[in-house]
Amino acid sequence: SQKYSKDNIAPFEISITLSCLLCLYFHALSSNLEIMGFLGGHVDRNNGRNKIYLKCYKPCRTSTQTPISAEMCPVSQVEQSADLTESGYELLGWFHSHPSFPPTPSRTDLRTQNEIQMQFAPNNPFIGFILSCLQPMDFKYFLNYFLSLQSID
């Protein structure tokens, strides 16, 4: 994974509204199993620097769900992505929880990131966002997001 600093500037700045973050958090706390959903908002591509504004969260149903994995229901994917678009948002990412372990992306998470991005936003930035309920007050392990895609073969 690449580390960004003042000398190595990230390609995007990310902003999330408090209401969107609270929706993610409460959805994650609602189950001991992994949960999933979509993130909507818009991208500001002005001033030579891209800024992603995450403003809306749409929870998705899962077709399979355990404490360590989940698979998003394809029908729910289509319904929630259409709802975001009809509400005036761009689909900018997906979210899932790690109910009992740190929010480090797994190989499955990276593969899912690639699949969902290719399906819904092949030419746009697309964020994978993970929230852990393991130690909610320890922000080091609270959330993680990733933009980079690597081929997982």
Coordinates of N, CA and C in Angstrom, one line a residue:
S1 N 0.8 -1.2 0.0 CA 0.0 0.0 0.0 C 0.9 1.2 0.0
Q2 N 0.4 2.3 -0.7 CA 1.2 3.5 -0.8 C 0.8 4.4 0.3
K3 N 1.9 5.1 0.9 CA 1.7 6.1 1.9 C 1.8 7.5 1.3
Y4 N 0.8 8.3 1.7 CA 0.8 9.7 1.2 C 1.3 10.6 2.3
S5 N 1.9 11.7 1.9 CA 2.5 12.7 2.8 C 2.4 14.1 2.1
K6 N 3.0 15.1 2.7 CA 3.1 16.4 2.1 C 3.9 16.4 0.8
D7 N 4.9 15.4 0.7 CA 5.7 15.3 -0.4 C 5.1 14.4 -1.5
N8 N 4.3 13.4 -1.1 CA 3.7 12.5 -2.0 C 2.1 12.6 -1.8
I9 N 1.6 13.6 -2.5 CA 0.2 14.0 -2.3 C -0.7 13.0 -2.9
A10 N -1.8 12.6 -2.2 CA -2.8 11.6 -2.6 C -3.5 12.2 -3.8
P11 N -4.0 11.4 -4.7 CA -4.7 11.9 -5.9 C -6.1 12.4 -5.6
F12 N -6.6 12.1 -4.4 CA -8.0 12.6 -4.0 C -7.9 13.0 -2.6
E13 N -8.7 14.1 -2.3 CA -9.0 14.4 -0.9 C -10.4 13.9 -0.7
I14 N -10.7 13.3 0.5 CA -12.0 12.7 0.7 C -12.6 13.4 1.9
S15 N -13.9 13.8 1.7 CA -14.7 14.4 2.8 C -16.0 13.6 2.9
I16 N -16.4 13.4 4.2 CA -17.6 12.6 4.4 C -18.4 13.4 5.4
T17 N -19.7 13.5 5.2 CA -20.6 14.3 6.1 C -20.8 13.5 7.3
L18 N -21.1 14.2 8.4 CA -21.3 13.5 9.7 C -22.6 12.6 9.6
S19 N -23.6 13.0 8.9 CA -24.8 12.2 8.8 C -24.5 10.9 8.0
C20 N -23.7 11.0 7.0 CA -23.3 9.8 6.2 C -22.4 8.8 7.1
L21 N -21.5 9.4 7.8 CA -20.7 8.6 8.7 C -21.5 7.9 9.8
L22 N -22.4 8.7 10.4 CA -23.3 8.1 11.4 C -24.2 6.9 10.9
C23 N -24.6 7.1 9.6 CA -25.4 6.0 9.0 C -24.6 4.8 8.8
L24 N -23.3 4.9 8.4 CA -22.4 3.8 8.3 C -22.2 3.1 9.7
Y25 N -21.9 3.9 10.6 CA -21.6 3.5 12.0 C -22.8 2.7 12.6
F26 N -24.0 3.3 12.5 CA -25.2 2.6 13.1 C -25.5 1.4 12.3
H27 N -25.4 1.4 11.0 CA -25.6 0.2 10.3 C -24.7 -0.9 10.7
A28 N -23.4 -0.6 10.9 CA -22.4 -1.6 11.3 C -22.7 -2.1 12.7
L29 N -23.2 -1.3 13.6 CA -23.5 -1.7 14.9 C -24.8 -2.5 15.0
S30 N -25.6 -2.5 13.9 CA -26.8 -3.2 14.0 C -26.8 -4.7 13.8
S31 N -25.5 -5.2 13.6 CA -25.4 -6.7 13.4 C -24.0 -7.2 13.8
N32 N -24.0 -8.4 14.3 CA -22.7 -9.1 14.6 C -22.1 -9.7 13.3
L33 N -22.9 -9.6 12.2 CA -22.4 -10.1 10.9 C -21.9 -8.9 10.1
E34 N -21.2 -9.2 9.0 CA -20.8 -8.1 8.1 C -22.0 -7.6 7.4
I35 N -22.0 -6.3 7.2 CA -23.0 -5.6 6.4 C -22.4 -4.8 5.3
M36 N -23.2 -4.4 4.3 CA -22.6 -3.7 3.1 C -23.6 -2.6 2.7
G37 N -23.0 -1.7 1.9 CA -23.9 -0.7 1.3 C -23.1 0.2 0.3
F38 N -23.7 1.2 -0.3 CA -23.1 2.1 -1.3 C -23.0 3.5 -0.7
L39 N -22.0 4.2 -1.2 CA -21.7 5.6 -0.9 C -22.0 6.5 -2.1
G40 N -22.7 7.6 -1.8 CA -23.0 8.5 -2.9 C -22.5 9.9 -2.5
G41 N -22.3 10.7 -3.5 CA -21.9 12.1 -3.4 C -21.5 12.7 -4.7
H42 N -20.5 13.5 -4.7 CA -20.0 14.1 -5.9 C -18.5 14.3 -5.9
V43 N -17.9 14.5 -7.0 CA -16.5 14.7 -7.1 C -16.3 16.1 -7.7
D44 N -15.4 16.9 -7.0 CA -15.1 18.3 -7.5 C -13.7 18.1 -8.1
R45 N -13.7 18.3 -9.4 CA -12.4 18.2 -10.2 C -11.8 19.5 -10.6
N46 N -12.1 20.6 -9.8 CA -11.5 21.9 -10.0 C -10.2 22.1 -9.3
N47 N -9.5 23.1 -9.7 CA -8.3 23.6 -9.1 C -7.1 22.6 -9.2
G48 N -7.2 21.6 -10.2 CA -6.1 20.7 -10.3 C -6.1 19.6 -9.2
R49 N -7.0 19.6 -8.3 CA -7.0 18.6 -7.2 C -8.4 18.1 -7.1
N50 N -8.5 16.8 -7.1 CA -9.8 16.1 -7.0 C -10.2 16.0 -5.5
K51 N -11.5 16.4 -5.3 CA -12.0 16.2 -3.9 C -13.3 15.4 -4.0
I52 N -13.4 14.3 -3.2 CA -14.5 13.5 -3.2 C -15.4 13.8 -2.0
Y53 N -16.6 14.2 -2.2 CA -17.6 14.5 -1.1 C -18.5 13.3 -1.0
L54 N -18.5 12.6 0.1 CA -19.4 11.5 0.4 C -20.5 12.1 1.3
K55 N -21.8 12.0 0.7 CA -22.9 12.6 1.4 C -24.0 11.7 1.7
C56 N -24.1 10.5 1.1 CA -25.2 9.7 1.3 C -24.8 8.2 1.4
Y57 N -25.4 7.5 2.3 CA -25.2 6.0 2.4 C -26.5 5.3 2.2
K58 N -26.4 4.3 1.3 CA -27.6 3.4 1.0 C -27.2 2.0 1.5
P59 N -27.8 1.4 2.5 CA -27.5 0.1 2.9 C -28.1 -0.9 1.9
C60 N -27.3 -2.0 1.6 CA -27.8 -3.0 0.7 C -28.0 -4.3 1.4
R61 N -29.0 -5.1 0.9 CA -29.2 -6.4 1.5 C -28.0 -7.3 1.1
T62 N -27.8 -8.3 1.8 CA -26.8 -9.3 1.5 C -27.4 -10.6 1.1
S63 N -26.7 -11.3 0.2 CA -27.2 -12.7 -0.2 C -26.6 -13.7 0.7
T64 N -25.4 -13.5 1.2 CA -24.8 -14.3 2.2 C -24.1 -13.4 3.2
Q65 N -24.1 -13.9 4.5 CA -23.6 -13.0 5.5 C -23.1 -13.8 6.7
T66 N -21.8 -13.6 7.1 CA -21.3 -14.2 8.3 C -20.5 -13.2 9.1
P67 N -19.9 -13.5 10.2 CA -19.1 -12.6 11.0 C -17.9 -12.1 10.3
I68 N -17.4 -12.9 9.2 CA -16.2 -12.5 8.6 C -16.3 -12.3 7.1
S69 N -17.5 -12.4 6.5 CA -17.7 -12.1 5.1 C -19.2 -11.8 4.8
A70 N -19.4 -11.2 3.7 CA -20.7 -10.9 3.2 C -20.7 -10.7 1.7
E71 N -21.8 -11.0 1.1 CA -21.9 -10.8 -0.4 C -23.2 -10.0 -0.6
M72 N -23.0 -8.9 -1.4 CA -24.1 -8.0 -1.6 C -25.1 -8.7 -2.6
C73 N -26.4 -8.5 -2.3 CA -27.5 -9.0 -3.1 C -27.5 -8.2 -4.4
P74 N -27.4 -8.9 -5.6 CA -27.3 -8.2 -6.9 C -28.6 -7.3 -7.1
V75 N -29.7 -7.8 -6.7 CA -31.0 -6.9 -6.9 C -30.8 -5.7 -6.1
S76 N -30.4 -5.8 -4.8 CA -30.2 -4.6 -3.9 C -29.1 -3.7 -4.5
Q77 N -28.1 -4.2 -5.1 CA -27.1 -3.4 -5.8 C -27.7 -2.5 -6.8
V78 N -28.5 -3.0 -7.7 CA -29.1 -2.3 -8.7 C -30.1 -1.3 -8.1
E79 N -30.9 -1.7 -7.2 CA -31.9 -0.8 -6.6 C -31.3 0.4 -5.9
Q80 N -30.2 0.1 -5.1 CA -29.6 1.2 -4.3 C -28.8 2.1 -5.2
S81 N -28.1 1.6 -6.2 CA -27.3 2.5 -7.1 C -28.3 3.4 -7.9
A82 N -29.4 2.8 -8.3 CA -30.4 3.6 -9.0 C -31.0 4.7 -8.1
D83 N -31.2 4.4 -6.9 CA -31.8 5.3 -5.9 C -30.8 6.5 -5.7
L84 N -29.5 6.2 -5.6 CA -28.5 7.2 -5.4 C -28.5 8.2 -6.6
T85 N -28.5 7.6 -7.8 CA -28.5 8.4 -9.1 C -29.8 9.2 -9.2
E86 N -30.9 8.6 -8.9 CA -32.2 9.4 -8.9 C -32.2 10.5 -7.9
S87 N -31.5 10.4 -6.8 CA -31.4 11.4 -5.8 C -30.4 12.5 -6.1
G88 N -29.7 12.4 -7.3 CA -28.8 13.4 -7.7 C -27.3 13.1 -7.3
Y89 N -27.0 11.9 -6.8 CA -25.7 11.6 -6.4 C -25.0 10.7 -7.4
E90 N -23.7 10.8 -7.4 CA -22.9 9.8 -8.1 C -22.6 8.6 -7.2
L91 N -22.5 7.4 -7.7 CA -22.1 6.3 -6.9 C -20.6 6.3 -6.8
L92 N -20.0 6.5 -5.6 CA -18.6 6.8 -5.5 C -17.9 5.7 -4.6
G93 N -18.6 4.7 -4.1 CA -17.9 3.7 -3.3 C -18.9 2.7 -2.7
W94 N -18.3 1.8 -2.0 CA -19.0 0.8 -1.2 C -18.5 0.7 0.2
F95 N -19.3 0.2 1.1 CA -18.9 0.1 2.5 C -19.2 -1.2 3.0
H96 N -18.4 -1.7 3.9 CA -18.8 -2.9 4.6 C -18.1 -2.9 6.0
S97 N -18.6 -3.7 6.9 CA -18.1 -3.7 8.3 C -17.2 -4.9 8.5
H98 N -16.3 -4.7 9.5 CA -15.6 -5.8 10.0 C -16.0 -5.9 11.5
P99 N -17.0 -6.7 11.9 CA -17.6 -6.6 13.2 C -16.7 -7.0 14.3
S100 N -15.7 -7.8 14.1 CA -14.8 -8.3 15.2 C -13.4 -8.3 14.9
F101 N -12.9 -7.6 13.9 CA -11.5 -7.5 13.5 C -11.2 -6.2 12.9
P102 N -9.9 -5.8 12.8 CA -9.5 -4.5 12.3 C -9.9 -4.3 10.9
P103 N -10.0 -3.0 10.5 CA -10.5 -2.7 9.1 C -9.5 -2.7 8.0
T104 N -8.7 -3.8 8.0 CA -7.6 -3.9 7.0 C -8.2 -4.7 5.8
P105 N -8.1 -4.1 4.6 CA -8.7 -4.8 3.4 C -8.1 -6.2 3.2
S106 N -8.9 -7.2 3.0 CA -8.5 -8.5 2.7 C -8.3 -8.7 1.2
R107 N -7.8 -9.8 0.7 CA -7.8 -10.1 -0.7 C -9.2 -10.1 -1.3
T108 N -10.1 -10.6 -0.6 CA -11.5 -10.7 -1.0 C -12.0 -9.2 -1.1
D109 N -11.7 -8.4 -0.1 CA -12.2 -7.0 -0.2 C -11.6 -6.3 -1.5
L110 N -10.3 -6.5 -1.8 CA -9.7 -5.9 -2.9 C -10.3 -6.4 -4.2
R111 N -10.6 -7.7 -4.3 CA -11.3 -8.3 -5.4 C -12.7 -7.7 -5.6
T112 N -13.4 -7.6 -4.5 CA -14.8 -7.0 -4.5 C -14.7 -5.6 -5.0
Q113 N -13.7 -4.8 -4.5 CA -13.5 -3.4 -4.9 C -13.4 -3.4 -6.4
N114 N -12.6 -4.2 -7.0 CA -12.3 -4.2 -8.4 C -13.6 -4.5 -9.2
E115 N -14.3 -5.6 -8.7 CA -15.6 -6.0 -9.4 C -16.6 -4.9 -9.4
I116 N -16.9 -4.3 -8.2 CA -17.9 -3.3 -8.1 C -17.6 -2.1 -8.8
Q117 N -16.3 -1.7 -8.8 CA -15.9 -0.5 -9.5 C -16.0 -0.7 -11.0
M118 N -15.6 -1.9 -11.5 CA -15.8 -2.1 -13.0 C -17.2 -2.2 -13.4
Q119 N -18.1 -2.6 -12.5 CA -19.5 -2.7 -12.8 C -20.2 -1.3 -12.8
F120 N -19.9 -0.5 -11.8 CA -20.7 0.7 -11.5 C -20.0 2.0 -11.9
A121 N -18.6 2.0 -11.8 CA -17.9 3.3 -12.0 C -16.6 3.0 -12.7
P122 N -16.5 2.4 -13.9 CA -15.2 2.0 -14.4 C -14.3 3.2 -14.7
N123 N -14.8 4.4 -14.9 CA -14.0 5.6 -15.3 C -14.0 6.6 -14.2
N124 N -14.4 6.3 -13.0 CA -14.5 7.3 -11.9 C -13.8 6.8 -10.7
P125 N -13.4 7.7 -9.8 CA -12.9 7.2 -8.5 C -13.9 6.4 -7.8
F126 N -13.5 5.4 -7.0 CA -14.5 4.6 -6.3 C -13.8 4.1 -5.1
I127 N -14.4 4.4 -3.9 CA -13.8 4.1 -2.6 C -14.3 2.8 -2.0
G128 N -13.4 2.1 -1.5 CA -13.7 1.0 -0.6 C -13.6 1.5 0.8
F129 N -14.6 1.3 1.7 CA -14.6 1.9 3.0 C -15.0 0.8 4.0
I130 N -14.1 0.6 5.0 CA -14.4 -0.5 6.0 C -14.4 0.2 7.3
L131 N -15.4 -0.2 8.1 CA -15.5 0.2 9.5 C -15.5 -1.0 10.4
S132 N -14.6 -0.9 11.5 CA -14.5 -2.0 12.4 C -15.2 -1.6 13.7
C133 N -16.0 -2.5 14.3 CA -16.6 -2.3 15.6 C -15.9 -2.9 16.7
L134 N -14.6 -3.4 16.4 CA -13.8 -4.1 17.4 C -13.5 -3.2 18.6
Q135 N -13.0 -2.0 18.3 CA -12.7 -1.0 19.3 C -13.1 0.3 18.8
P136 N -14.5 0.6 18.9 CA -15.0 1.8 18.3 C -14.4 3.1 18.7
M137 N -13.8 3.2 19.9 CA -13.2 4.5 20.4 C -11.7 4.6 20.0
D138 N -11.1 3.6 19.5 CA -9.7 3.6 19.0 C -9.7 3.9 17.5
F139 N -9.6 5.2 17.2 CA -9.7 5.6 15.8 C -8.6 5.0 14.9
K140 N -7.5 4.5 15.5 CA -6.5 3.8 14.7 C -7.1 2.6 14.0
Y141 N -8.0 1.9 14.7 CA -8.6 0.7 14.2 C -10.1 0.9 13.8
F142 N -10.6 2.1 13.8 CA -12.0 2.4 13.6 C -12.4 2.3 12.1
L143 N -11.7 2.9 11.2 CA -12.1 2.9 9.8 C -10.9 2.9 8.9
N144 N -11.1 2.4 7.7 CA -10.1 2.4 6.7 C -10.7 2.6 5.4
Y145 N -10.1 3.3 4.5 CA -10.6 3.3 3.1 C -9.5 3.1 2.1
F146 N -9.8 2.7 1.0 CA -8.8 2.5 0.0 C -9.3 2.8 -1.4
L147 N -8.4 3.4 -2.2 CA -8.7 3.8 -3.6 C -8.0 2.9 -4.6
S148 N -6.9 2.4 -4.2 CA -6.0 1.7 -5.2 C -6.6 0.4 -5.6
L149 N -6.4 0.0 -6.8 CA -6.9 -1.3 -7.3 C -5.6 -2.0 -7.8
Q150 N -5.6 -3.3 -7.4 CA -4.5 -4.1 -7.9 C -5.1 -5.4 -8.4
S151 N -4.5 -5.9 -9.4 CA -5.1 -7.2 -10.0 C -4.8 -8.3 -9.0
I152 N -5.8 -9.0 -8.6 CA -5.7 -10.1 -7.7 C -5.9 -11.4 -8.5
D153 N -4.9 -12.0 -8.9 CA -5.0 -13.3 -9.6 C -4.2 -14.4 -9.0

